[in-house]
Short mmCIF file of C-alpha atoms in Angstrom, two decimals:
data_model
loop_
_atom_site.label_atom_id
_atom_site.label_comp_id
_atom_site.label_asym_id
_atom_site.label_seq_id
_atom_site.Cartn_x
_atom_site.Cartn_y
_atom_site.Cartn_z
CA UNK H 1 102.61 75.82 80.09
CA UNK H 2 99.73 76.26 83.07
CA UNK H 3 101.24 77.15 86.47
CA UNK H 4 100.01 76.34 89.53
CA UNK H 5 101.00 78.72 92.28
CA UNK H 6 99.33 80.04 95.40
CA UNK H 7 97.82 83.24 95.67
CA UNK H 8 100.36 84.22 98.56
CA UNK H 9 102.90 83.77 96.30
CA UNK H 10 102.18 87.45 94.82
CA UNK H 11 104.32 89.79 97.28
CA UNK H 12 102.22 91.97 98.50
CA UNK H 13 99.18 90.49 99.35
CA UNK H 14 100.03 90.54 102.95
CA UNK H 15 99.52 94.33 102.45
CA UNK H 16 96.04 93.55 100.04
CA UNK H 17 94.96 91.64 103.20
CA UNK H 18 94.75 94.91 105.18
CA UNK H 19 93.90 97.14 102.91
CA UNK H 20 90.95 94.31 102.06
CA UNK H 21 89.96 93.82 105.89
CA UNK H 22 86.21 93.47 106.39
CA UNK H 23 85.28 92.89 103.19
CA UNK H 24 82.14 90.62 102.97
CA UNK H 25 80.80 87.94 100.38
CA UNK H 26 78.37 89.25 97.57
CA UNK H 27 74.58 88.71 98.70
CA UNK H 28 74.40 86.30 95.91
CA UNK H 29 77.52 85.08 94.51
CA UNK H 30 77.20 84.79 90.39
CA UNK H 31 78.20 81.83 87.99
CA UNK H 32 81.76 83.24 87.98
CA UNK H 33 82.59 83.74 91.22
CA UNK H 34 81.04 80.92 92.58
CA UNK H 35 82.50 78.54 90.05
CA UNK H 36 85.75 79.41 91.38
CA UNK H 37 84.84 79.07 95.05
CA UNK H 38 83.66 75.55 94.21
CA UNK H 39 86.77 74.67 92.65
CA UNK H 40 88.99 76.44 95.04
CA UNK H 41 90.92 77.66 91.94
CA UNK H 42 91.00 81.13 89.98
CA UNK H 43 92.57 80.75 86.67
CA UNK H 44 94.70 84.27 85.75
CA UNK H 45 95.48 84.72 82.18
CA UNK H 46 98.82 86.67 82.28
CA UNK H 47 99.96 88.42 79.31
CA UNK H 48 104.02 87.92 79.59
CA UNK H 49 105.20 90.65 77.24
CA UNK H 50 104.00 93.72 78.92
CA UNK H 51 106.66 94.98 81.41
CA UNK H 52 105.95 96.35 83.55
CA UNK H 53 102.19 95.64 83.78
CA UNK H 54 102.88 91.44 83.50
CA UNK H 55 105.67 89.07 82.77
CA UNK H 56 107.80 86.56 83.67
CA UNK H 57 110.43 86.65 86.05
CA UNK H 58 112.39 83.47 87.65
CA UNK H 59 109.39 81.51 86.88
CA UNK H 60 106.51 83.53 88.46
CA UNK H 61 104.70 86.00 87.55
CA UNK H 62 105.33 89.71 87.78
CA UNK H 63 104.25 93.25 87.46
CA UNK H 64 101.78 96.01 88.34
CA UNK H 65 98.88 94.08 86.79
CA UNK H 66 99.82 90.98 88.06
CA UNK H 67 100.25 91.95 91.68
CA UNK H 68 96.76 93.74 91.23
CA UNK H 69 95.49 90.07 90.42
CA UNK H 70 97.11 88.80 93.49
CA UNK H 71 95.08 91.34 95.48
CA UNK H 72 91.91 90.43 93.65
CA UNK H 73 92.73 86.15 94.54
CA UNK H 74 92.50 87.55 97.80
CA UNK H 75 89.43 89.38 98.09
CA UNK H 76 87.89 86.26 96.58
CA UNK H 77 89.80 84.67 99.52
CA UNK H 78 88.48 86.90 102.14
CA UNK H 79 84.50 87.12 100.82
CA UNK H 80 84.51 83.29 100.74
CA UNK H 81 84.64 80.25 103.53
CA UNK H 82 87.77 79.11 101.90
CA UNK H 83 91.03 78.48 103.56
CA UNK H 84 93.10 78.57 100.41
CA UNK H 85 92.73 79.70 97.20
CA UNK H 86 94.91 78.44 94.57
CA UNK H 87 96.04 80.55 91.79
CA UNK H 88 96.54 78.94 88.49
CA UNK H 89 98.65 80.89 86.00
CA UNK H 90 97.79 80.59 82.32
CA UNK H 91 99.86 82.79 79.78
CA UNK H 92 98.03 84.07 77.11
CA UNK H 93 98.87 86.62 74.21
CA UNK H 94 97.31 89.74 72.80
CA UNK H 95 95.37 87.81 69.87
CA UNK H 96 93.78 85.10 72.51
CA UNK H 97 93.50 86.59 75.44
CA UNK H 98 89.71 87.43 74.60
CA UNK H 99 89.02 83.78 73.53
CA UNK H 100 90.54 82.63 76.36
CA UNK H 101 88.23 84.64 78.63
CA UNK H 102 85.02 84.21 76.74
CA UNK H 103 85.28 80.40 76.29
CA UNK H 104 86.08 80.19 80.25
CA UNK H 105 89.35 79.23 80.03
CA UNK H 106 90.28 81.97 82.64
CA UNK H 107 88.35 83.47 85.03
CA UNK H 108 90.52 86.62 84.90
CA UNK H 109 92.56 88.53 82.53
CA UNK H 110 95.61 90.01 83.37
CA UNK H 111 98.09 92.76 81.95
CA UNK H 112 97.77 95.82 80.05
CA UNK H 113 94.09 95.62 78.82
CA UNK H 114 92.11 99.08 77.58
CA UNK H 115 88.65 98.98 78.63
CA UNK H 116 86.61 100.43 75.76
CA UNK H 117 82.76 99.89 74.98
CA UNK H 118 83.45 98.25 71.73
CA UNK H 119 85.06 95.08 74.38
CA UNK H 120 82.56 95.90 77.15
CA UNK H 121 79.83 94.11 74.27
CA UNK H 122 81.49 90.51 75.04
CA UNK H 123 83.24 91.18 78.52
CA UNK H 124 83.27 92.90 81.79
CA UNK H 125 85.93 95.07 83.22
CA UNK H 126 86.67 96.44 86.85
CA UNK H 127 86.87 99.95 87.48
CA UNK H 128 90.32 101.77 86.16
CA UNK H 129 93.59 99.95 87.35
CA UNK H 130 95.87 102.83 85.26
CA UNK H 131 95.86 105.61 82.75
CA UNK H 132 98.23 105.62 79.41
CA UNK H 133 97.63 106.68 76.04
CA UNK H 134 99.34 105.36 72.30
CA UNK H 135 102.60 106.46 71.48
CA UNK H 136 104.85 106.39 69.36
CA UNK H 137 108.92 104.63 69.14
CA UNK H 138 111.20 105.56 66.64
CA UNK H 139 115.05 105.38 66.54
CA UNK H 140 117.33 108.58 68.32
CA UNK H 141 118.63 109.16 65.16
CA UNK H 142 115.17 109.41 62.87
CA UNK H 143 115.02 112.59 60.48
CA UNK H 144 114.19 115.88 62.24
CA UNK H 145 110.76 116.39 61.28
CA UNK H 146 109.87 112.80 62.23
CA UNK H 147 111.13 113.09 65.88
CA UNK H 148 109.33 116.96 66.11
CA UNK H 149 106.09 115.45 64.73
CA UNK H 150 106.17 112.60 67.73
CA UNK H 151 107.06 115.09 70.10
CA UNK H 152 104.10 117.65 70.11
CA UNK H 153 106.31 120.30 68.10
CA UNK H 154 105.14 123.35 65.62
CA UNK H 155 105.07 120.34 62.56
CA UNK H 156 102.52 118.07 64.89
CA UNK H 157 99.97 121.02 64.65
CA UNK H 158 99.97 121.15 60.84
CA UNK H 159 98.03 118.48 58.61
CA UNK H 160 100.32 119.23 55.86
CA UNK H 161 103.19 118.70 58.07
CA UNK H 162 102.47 115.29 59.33
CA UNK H 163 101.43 114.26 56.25
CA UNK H 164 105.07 114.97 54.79
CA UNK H 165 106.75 113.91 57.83
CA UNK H 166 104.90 110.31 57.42
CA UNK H 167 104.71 109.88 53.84
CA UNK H 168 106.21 106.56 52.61
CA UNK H 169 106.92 105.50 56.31
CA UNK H 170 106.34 102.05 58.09
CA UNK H 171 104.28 102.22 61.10
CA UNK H 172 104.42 99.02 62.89
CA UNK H 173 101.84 97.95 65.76
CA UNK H 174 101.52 94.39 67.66
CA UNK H 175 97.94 92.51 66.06
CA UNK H 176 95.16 92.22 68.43
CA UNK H 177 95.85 95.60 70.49
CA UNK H 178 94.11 98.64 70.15
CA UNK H 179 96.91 100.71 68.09
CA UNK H 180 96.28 98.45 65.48
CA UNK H 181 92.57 99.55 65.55
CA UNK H 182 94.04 102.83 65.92
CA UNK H 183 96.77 103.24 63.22
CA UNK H 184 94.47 101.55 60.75
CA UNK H 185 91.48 103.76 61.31
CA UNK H 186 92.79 107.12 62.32
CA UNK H 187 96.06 107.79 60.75
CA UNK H 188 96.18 105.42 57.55
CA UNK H 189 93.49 107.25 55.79
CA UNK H 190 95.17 110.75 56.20
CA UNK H 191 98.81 109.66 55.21
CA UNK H 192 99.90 108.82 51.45
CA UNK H 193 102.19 105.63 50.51
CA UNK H 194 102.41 104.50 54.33
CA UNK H 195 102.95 101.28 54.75
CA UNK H 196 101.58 98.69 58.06
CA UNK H 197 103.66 96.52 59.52
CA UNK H 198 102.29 94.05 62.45
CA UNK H 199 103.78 92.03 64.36
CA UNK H 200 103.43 89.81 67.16
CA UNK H 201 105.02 91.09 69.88
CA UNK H 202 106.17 94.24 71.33
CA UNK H 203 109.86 93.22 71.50
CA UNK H 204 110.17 92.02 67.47
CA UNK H 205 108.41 95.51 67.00
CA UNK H 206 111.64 97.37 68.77
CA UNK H 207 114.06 95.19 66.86
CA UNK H 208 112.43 96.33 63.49
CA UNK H 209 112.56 99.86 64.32
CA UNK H 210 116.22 99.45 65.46
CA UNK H 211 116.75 97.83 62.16
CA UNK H 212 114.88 99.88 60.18
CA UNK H 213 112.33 97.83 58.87
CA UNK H 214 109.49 100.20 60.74
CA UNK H 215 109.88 103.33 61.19
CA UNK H 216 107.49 104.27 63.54
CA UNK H 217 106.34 101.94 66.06
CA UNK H 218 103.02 102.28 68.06
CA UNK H 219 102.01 100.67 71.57
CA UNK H 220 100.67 102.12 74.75
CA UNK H 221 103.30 104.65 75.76
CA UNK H 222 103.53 102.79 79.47
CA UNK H 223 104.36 99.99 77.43
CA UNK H 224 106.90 101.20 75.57
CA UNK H 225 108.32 102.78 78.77
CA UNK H 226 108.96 99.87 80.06
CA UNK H 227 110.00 97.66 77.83
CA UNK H 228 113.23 100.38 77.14
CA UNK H 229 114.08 100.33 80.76
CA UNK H 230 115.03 96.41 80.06
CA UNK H 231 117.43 97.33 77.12
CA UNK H 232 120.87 98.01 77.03
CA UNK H 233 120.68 100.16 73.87
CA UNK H 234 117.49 102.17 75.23
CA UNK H 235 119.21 105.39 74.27
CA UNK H 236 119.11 104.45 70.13
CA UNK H 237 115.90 104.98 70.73
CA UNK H 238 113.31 107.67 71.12
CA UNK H 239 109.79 107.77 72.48
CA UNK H 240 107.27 110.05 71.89
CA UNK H 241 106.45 112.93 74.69
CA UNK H 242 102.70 113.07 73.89
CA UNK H 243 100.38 110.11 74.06
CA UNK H 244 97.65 110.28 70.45
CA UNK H 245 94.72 108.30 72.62
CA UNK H 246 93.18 107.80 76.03
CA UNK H 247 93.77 104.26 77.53
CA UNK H 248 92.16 103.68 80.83
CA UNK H 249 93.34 100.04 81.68
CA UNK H 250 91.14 97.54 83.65
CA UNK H 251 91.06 93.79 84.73
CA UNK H 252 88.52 91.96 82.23
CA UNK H 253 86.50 89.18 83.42
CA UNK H 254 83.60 87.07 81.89
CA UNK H 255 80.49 89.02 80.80
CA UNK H 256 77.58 88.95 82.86
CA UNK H 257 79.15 88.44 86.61
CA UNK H 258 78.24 91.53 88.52
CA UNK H 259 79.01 90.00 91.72
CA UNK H 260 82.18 89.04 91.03
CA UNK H 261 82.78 92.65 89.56
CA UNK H 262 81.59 94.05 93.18
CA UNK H 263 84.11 92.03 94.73
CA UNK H 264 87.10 93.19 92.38
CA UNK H 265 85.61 96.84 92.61
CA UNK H 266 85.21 96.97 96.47
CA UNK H 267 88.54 95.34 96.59
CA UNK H 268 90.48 97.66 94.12
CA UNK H 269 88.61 100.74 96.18
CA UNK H 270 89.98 99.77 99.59
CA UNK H 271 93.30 99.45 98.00
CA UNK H 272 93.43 103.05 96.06
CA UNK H 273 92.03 104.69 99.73
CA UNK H 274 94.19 102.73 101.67
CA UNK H 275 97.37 104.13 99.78
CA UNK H 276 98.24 100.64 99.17
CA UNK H 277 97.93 101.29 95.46
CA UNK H 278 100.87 104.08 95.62
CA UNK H 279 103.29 101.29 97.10
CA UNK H 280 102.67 99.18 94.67
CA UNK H 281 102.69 102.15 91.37
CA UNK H 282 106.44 103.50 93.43
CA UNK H 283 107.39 99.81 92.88
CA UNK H 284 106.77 99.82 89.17
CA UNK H 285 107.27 103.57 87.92
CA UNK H 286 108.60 105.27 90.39
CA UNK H 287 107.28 107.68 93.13
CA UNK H 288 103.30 108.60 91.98
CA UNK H 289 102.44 112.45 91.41
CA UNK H 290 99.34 114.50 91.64
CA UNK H 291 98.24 113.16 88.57
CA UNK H 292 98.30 109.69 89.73
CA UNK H 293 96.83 110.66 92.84
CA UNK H 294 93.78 112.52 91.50
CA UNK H 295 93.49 109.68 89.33
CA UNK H 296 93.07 106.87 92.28
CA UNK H 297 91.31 109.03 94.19
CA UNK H 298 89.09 109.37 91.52
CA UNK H 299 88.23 106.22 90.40
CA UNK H 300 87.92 104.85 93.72
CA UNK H 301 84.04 103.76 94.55
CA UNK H 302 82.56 104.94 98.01
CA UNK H 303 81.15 102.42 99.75
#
Protein backbone atom coordinates (compact mmCIF):
# COMPACT_ATOMS: atom_id res chain seq x y z
CA UNK A 1 0.00 0.00 0.00
CA UNK A 2 1.45 3.73 -1.18
CA UNK A 3 1.76 6.19 1.73
CA UNK A 4 1.45 9.57 1.61
CA UNK A 5 3.35 11.40 4.30
CA UNK A 6 5.18 14.69 4.50
CA UNK A 7 8.71 15.03 4.35
CA UNK A 8 8.74 16.63 7.98
CA UNK A 9 7.41 13.69 9.14
CA UNK A 10 11.11 12.07 9.14
CA UNK A 11 12.55 13.22 12.70
CA UNK A 12 15.33 14.79 12.07
CA UNK A 13 15.03 16.89 9.30
CA UNK A 14 14.79 19.89 11.46
CA UNK A 15 18.51 19.08 12.05
CA UNK A 16 19.00 18.24 7.86
CA UNK A 17 17.62 21.80 7.54
CA UNK A 18 20.76 23.24 9.19
CA UNK A 19 23.14 21.14 8.30
CA UNK A 20 21.53 21.84 4.51
CA UNK A 21 21.44 25.79 4.98
CA UNK A 22 22.45 27.66 1.83
CA UNK A 23 22.21 25.13 -0.40
CA UNK A 24 21.21 26.39 -3.93
CA UNK A 25 19.16 24.87 -6.97
CA UNK A 26 21.23 22.99 -9.73
CA UNK A 27 22.07 25.48 -12.73
CA UNK A 28 19.87 23.31 -14.75
CA UNK A 29 17.61 21.07 -13.01
CA UNK A 30 17.44 17.44 -14.99
CA UNK A 31 14.30 15.28 -16.01
CA UNK A 32 14.36 13.78 -12.50
CA UNK A 33 14.55 16.39 -10.35
CA UNK A 34 12.47 18.61 -12.08
CA UNK A 35 9.71 16.09 -12.58
CA UNK A 36 9.39 16.01 -8.97
CA UNK A 37 9.41 19.77 -8.44
CA UNK A 38 6.52 19.92 -10.92
CA UNK A 39 4.60 17.48 -9.13
CA UNK A 40 5.48 18.62 -5.72
CA UNK A 41 5.92 14.90 -4.86
CA UNK A 42 9.13 12.57 -4.43
CA UNK A 43 8.20 9.01 -4.50
CA UNK A 44 10.73 6.88 -1.87
CA UNK A 45 10.85 3.25 -2.45
CA UNK A 46 11.50 1.85 1.10
CA UNK A 47 12.72 -1.55 1.50
CA UNK A 48 10.82 -2.69 4.93
CA UNK A 49 12.94 -5.67 5.93
CA UNK A 50 16.24 -4.13 6.54
CA UNK A 51 16.49 -2.98 10.21
CA UNK A 52 18.04 -0.95 10.88
CA UNK A 53 18.70 0.73 7.50
CA UNK A 54 14.53 0.82 6.62
CA UNK A 55 11.32 -0.53 7.97
CA UNK A 56 8.22 -0.11 9.35
CA UNK A 57 7.39 1.12 12.57
CA UNK A 58 3.73 2.32 13.85
CA UNK A 59 2.95 2.98 10.33
CA UNK A 60 5.87 5.20 9.12
CA UNK A 61 8.82 4.66 8.01
CA UNK A 62 12.07 4.12 9.84
CA UNK A 63 15.76 3.71 9.93
CA UNK A 64 19.22 5.02 9.04
CA UNK A 65 18.43 4.92 5.31
CA UNK A 66 15.20 6.19 5.61
CA UNK A 67 15.98 9.23 7.71
CA UNK A 68 18.89 9.83 5.10
CA UNK A 69 15.90 10.06 2.51
CA UNK A 70 14.15 12.49 4.68
CA UNK A 71 17.26 14.70 4.54
CA UNK A 72 17.52 14.29 0.80
CA UNK A 73 13.23 15.43 0.47
CA UNK A 74 14.64 18.31 1.99
CA UNK A 75 17.43 19.43 0.04
CA UNK A 76 15.06 19.04 -2.88
CA UNK A 77 12.91 21.28 -0.60
CA UNK A 78 15.47 23.86 0.00
CA UNK A 79 17.08 24.05 -3.87
CA UNK A 80 13.50 24.52 -5.14
CA UNK A 81 10.62 27.48 -4.92
CA UNK A 82 8.44 25.01 -3.22
CA UNK A 83 6.70 25.44 0.02
CA UNK A 84 6.04 21.78 0.61
CA UNK A 85 7.21 18.80 -0.59
CA UNK A 86 5.25 15.76 -0.15
CA UNK A 87 6.81 12.49 0.43
CA UNK A 88 5.11 9.49 -0.95
CA UNK A 89 6.17 6.16 0.53
CA UNK A 90 6.18 3.13 -1.74
CA UNK A 91 7.49 -0.28 -0.23
CA UNK A 92 9.32 -2.25 -2.44
CA UNK A 93 11.39 -5.59 -2.02
CA UNK A 94 14.85 -6.77 -2.90
CA UNK A 95 13.72 -8.48 -6.34
CA UNK A 96 11.77 -5.09 -7.56
CA UNK A 97 13.27 -2.50 -6.18
CA UNK A 98 15.40 -2.02 -9.50
CA UNK A 99 12.23 -2.23 -11.70
CA UNK A 100 10.62 -0.02 -9.66
CA UNK A 101 13.33 2.62 -10.11
CA UNK A 102 14.06 2.10 -13.75
CA UNK A 103 10.40 2.14 -14.94
CA UNK A 104 9.94 5.53 -12.77
CA UNK A 105 7.88 4.28 -10.35
CA UNK A 106 10.13 5.95 -7.64
CA UNK A 107 12.23 8.64 -7.89
CA UNK A 108 14.40 7.28 -5.05
CA UNK A 109 15.46 4.09 -3.60
CA UNK A 110 15.77 3.54 -0.16
CA UNK A 111 17.45 0.94 2.31
CA UNK A 112 20.42 -1.12 2.29
CA UNK A 113 21.53 -0.89 -1.42
CA UNK A 114 25.45 -1.81 -2.49
CA UNK A 115 26.59 0.43 -5.09
CA UNK A 116 28.65 -1.68 -7.50
CA UNK A 117 29.51 -0.92 -11.30
CA UNK A 118 27.72 -3.94 -12.51
CA UNK A 119 24.19 -1.63 -11.11
CA UNK A 120 25.86 1.71 -11.92
CA UNK A 121 25.14 0.31 -15.98
CA UNK A 122 21.20 0.92 -15.42
CA UNK A 123 21.22 3.40 -12.33
CA UNK A 124 22.83 6.16 -10.48
CA UNK A 125 23.93 6.20 -6.92
CA UNK A 126 24.96 9.07 -4.42
CA UNK A 127 28.18 9.09 -2.87
CA UNK A 128 28.65 6.36 0.19
CA UNK A 129 25.80 6.52 2.87
CA UNK A 130 27.68 3.36 4.96
CA UNK A 131 30.26 0.66 4.87
CA UNK A 132 29.42 -3.28 5.61
CA UNK A 133 30.60 -6.31 4.13
CA UNK A 134 28.74 -10.19 3.72
CA UNK A 135 28.62 -12.29 6.56
CA UNK A 136 27.74 -15.05 7.65
CA UNK A 137 24.66 -16.48 10.51
CA UNK A 138 24.70 -19.73 11.79
CA UNK A 139 23.17 -21.20 15.02
CA UNK A 140 25.36 -20.84 18.71
CA UNK A 141 25.43 -24.31 18.80
CA UNK A 142 26.88 -25.19 15.00
CA UNK A 143 29.90 -27.80 14.97
CA UNK A 144 33.27 -26.34 16.00
CA UNK A 145 34.96 -26.05 12.83
CA UNK A 146 31.93 -24.34 11.28
CA UNK A 147 31.77 -21.48 13.88
CA UNK A 148 36.02 -21.17 13.68
CA UNK A 149 35.75 -21.04 9.86
CA UNK A 150 33.07 -17.91 10.17
CA UNK A 151 35.10 -16.40 12.67
CA UNK A 152 38.54 -15.69 10.95
CA UNK A 153 40.23 -18.72 12.93
CA UNK A 154 43.48 -21.01 11.94
CA UNK A 155 40.68 -23.37 9.71
CA UNK A 156 39.47 -19.98 7.69
CA UNK A 157 43.13 -19.69 6.36
CA UNK A 158 43.23 -23.22 4.91
CA UNK A 159 41.41 -24.19 1.50
CA UNK A 160 41.29 -27.66 2.65
CA UNK A 161 39.78 -26.59 5.82
CA UNK A 162 36.86 -24.68 4.58
CA UNK A 163 36.25 -27.00 2.15
CA UNK A 164 35.61 -29.76 4.95
CA UNK A 165 34.04 -27.42 7.23
CA UNK A 166 31.33 -26.61 4.32
CA UNK A 167 30.98 -29.79 2.61
CA UNK A 168 27.33 -30.99 2.35
CA UNK A 169 26.11 -27.69 4.06
CA UNK A 170 23.10 -25.35 3.14
CA UNK A 171 24.01 -21.85 2.59
CA UNK A 172 20.97 -19.80 2.37
CA UNK A 173 20.89 -16.06 0.92
CA UNK A 174 17.69 -13.70 0.23
CA UNK A 175 17.20 -13.60 -4.09
CA UNK A 176 17.92 -10.36 -5.66
CA UNK A 177 20.84 -9.20 -3.16
CA UNK A 178 24.30 -9.31 -3.81
CA UNK A 179 25.23 -12.52 -1.52
CA UNK A 180 23.33 -14.38 -3.82
CA UNK A 181 25.67 -13.12 -6.63
CA UNK A 182 28.23 -13.78 -4.16
CA UNK A 183 27.63 -17.32 -2.73
CA UNK A 184 26.85 -18.52 -6.22
CA UNK A 185 29.98 -17.23 -7.86
CA UNK A 186 32.66 -17.25 -5.25
CA UNK A 187 32.12 -19.98 -2.83
CA UNK A 188 29.84 -22.63 -4.74
CA UNK A 189 32.50 -23.54 -7.15
CA UNK A 190 35.18 -24.27 -4.41
CA UNK A 191 32.87 -26.35 -2.01
CA UNK A 192 31.68 -30.08 -2.81
CA UNK A 193 27.88 -31.33 -2.24
CA UNK A 194 26.77 -27.72 -0.92
CA UNK A 195 23.56 -27.08 -1.33
CA UNK A 196 21.64 -23.17 -2.06
CA UNK A 197 18.88 -22.27 -0.41
CA UNK A 198 17.08 -18.72 -1.25
CA UNK A 199 14.66 -17.22 0.13
CA UNK A 200 12.73 -14.20 0.20
CA UNK A 201 13.38 -12.45 3.05
CA UNK A 202 15.92 -11.98 5.62
CA UNK A 203 13.66 -13.01 8.54
CA UNK A 204 12.41 -16.67 6.85
CA UNK A 205 16.29 -16.96 6.27
CA UNK A 206 16.91 -16.77 10.35
CA UNK A 207 14.00 -19.10 10.98
CA UNK A 208 15.62 -21.76 8.64
CA UNK A 209 18.88 -21.55 10.22
CA UNK A 210 17.20 -21.78 13.69
CA UNK A 211 15.49 -24.77 12.32
CA UNK A 212 18.06 -26.21 10.61
CA UNK A 213 17.03 -26.20 7.24
CA UNK A 214 20.27 -23.78 6.29
CA UNK A 215 23.06 -23.95 7.81
CA UNK A 216 24.79 -21.06 6.97
CA UNK A 217 23.03 -17.99 6.21
CA UNK A 218 24.54 -14.99 4.23
CA UNK A 219 23.41 -11.16 4.21
CA UNK A 220 25.26 -7.96 4.77
CA UNK A 221 26.70 -8.34 8.25
CA UNK A 222 24.89 -4.74 9.29
CA UNK A 223 21.97 -6.52 8.30
CA UNK A 224 22.20 -9.33 10.16
CA UNK A 225 23.19 -7.13 13.14
CA UNK A 226 20.24 -5.75 13.25
CA UNK A 227 17.80 -7.87 12.56
CA UNK A 228 19.19 -10.06 15.96
CA UNK A 229 18.87 -7.04 18.09
CA UNK A 230 14.86 -7.47 17.36
CA UNK A 231 14.86 -11.18 18.58
CA UNK A 232 14.27 -12.60 21.74
CA UNK A 233 16.33 -15.75 21.03
CA UNK A 234 19.35 -13.63 19.46
CA UNK A 235 21.75 -15.59 21.63
CA UNK A 236 20.88 -19.24 19.61
CA UNK A 237 22.52 -17.59 17.25
CA UNK A 238 25.95 -16.68 16.05
CA UNK A 239 27.30 -14.16 13.57
CA UNK A 240 30.32 -14.11 11.91
CA UNK A 241 33.32 -11.65 13.23
CA UNK A 242 34.77 -11.05 9.73
CA UNK A 243 32.83 -9.62 6.84
CA UNK A 244 33.93 -11.98 3.13
CA UNK A 245 33.13 -8.64 0.81
CA UNK A 246 33.23 -4.87 0.65
CA UNK A 247 29.72 -3.20 0.59
CA UNK A 248 29.76 0.51 0.31
CA UNK A 249 25.94 1.38 0.48
CA UNK A 250 24.39 4.35 -1.47
CA UNK A 251 20.92 5.91 -2.33
CA UNK A 252 20.09 4.79 -6.08
CA UNK A 253 18.21 7.02 -8.27
CA UNK A 254 17.26 6.96 -12.04
CA UNK A 255 20.18 6.80 -14.51
CA UNK A 256 21.15 9.77 -16.24
CA UNK A 257 20.14 12.72 -13.60
CA UNK A 258 23.36 14.38 -12.63
CA UNK A 259 21.67 17.26 -11.21
CA UNK A 260 19.65 15.61 -9.06
CA UNK A 261 22.80 13.53 -7.94
CA UNK A 262 24.55 17.09 -7.11
CA UNK A 263 21.78 17.89 -4.99
CA UNK A 264 21.80 14.48 -2.95
CA UNK A 265 25.74 14.71 -2.97
CA UNK A 266 26.02 18.39 -1.76
CA UNK A 267 23.32 17.52 0.63
CA UNK A 268 24.79 14.21 2.09
CA UNK A 269 28.34 16.35 2.28
CA UNK A 270 26.97 19.13 4.47
CA UNK A 271 25.48 16.51 6.62
CA UNK A 272 28.79 14.16 7.14
CA UNK A 273 30.84 17.82 7.90
CA UNK A 274 28.26 19.10 9.88
CA UNK A 275 28.43 16.01 12.33
CA UNK A 276 24.86 15.62 11.71
CA UNK A 277 25.55 12.23 10.21
CA UNK A 278 27.13 10.91 13.71
CA UNK A 279 23.67 11.80 15.47
CA UNK A 280 21.90 10.08 13.30
CA UNK A 281 24.65 6.61 13.00
CA UNK A 282 24.60 6.96 17.47
CA UNK A 283 20.81 6.63 16.88
CA UNK A 284 21.02 3.43 14.90
CA UNK A 285 24.34 1.57 16.06
CA UNK A 286 25.47 3.12 18.72
CA UNK A 287 28.21 5.78 19.43
CA UNK A 288 30.47 6.03 15.85
CA UNK A 289 34.37 5.28 16.14
CA UNK A 290 37.39 6.32 14.22
CA UNK A 291 36.51 4.09 11.64
CA UNK A 292 33.25 5.62 11.02
CA UNK A 293 34.70 8.88 11.28
CA UNK A 294 37.50 8.49 8.73
CA UNK A 295 34.94 7.01 6.71
CA UNK A 296 32.48 10.27 6.59
CA UNK A 297 35.13 12.36 6.52
CA UNK A 298 36.22 10.66 3.67
CA UNK A 299 33.57 10.39 1.47
CA UNK A 300 32.42 13.75 2.06
CA UNK A 301 32.77 16.08 -1.32
CA UNK A 302 34.42 19.63 -0.86
CA UNK A 303 32.57 22.11 -2.21
Amino acid sequence: MHRSILARLIPLLPLAALALGGMTAPAAAGPVYDRVVERGVLNIGIRTDTPPFAYVQDGAPRGFTAELCGMMAGAILATSDLEVLDAKVIPVTAENRFDALKSGEIDLLCGATTANLTRRETMSFTIPTFSTGIGALVAADAPALLLELINGGPAALSANATREGLKGKTLGFQTGTTAETWVAEKVMPQLEGAVLMPVDNHVKGIESVADGTIDLYFADKAILSGLLRGLDNAEGFAVSRATFTSEPYALAIPRGDEDLRLVMDRALSHIYRSGAIYRLYERYFGKPGTIERVFYSAVALPE
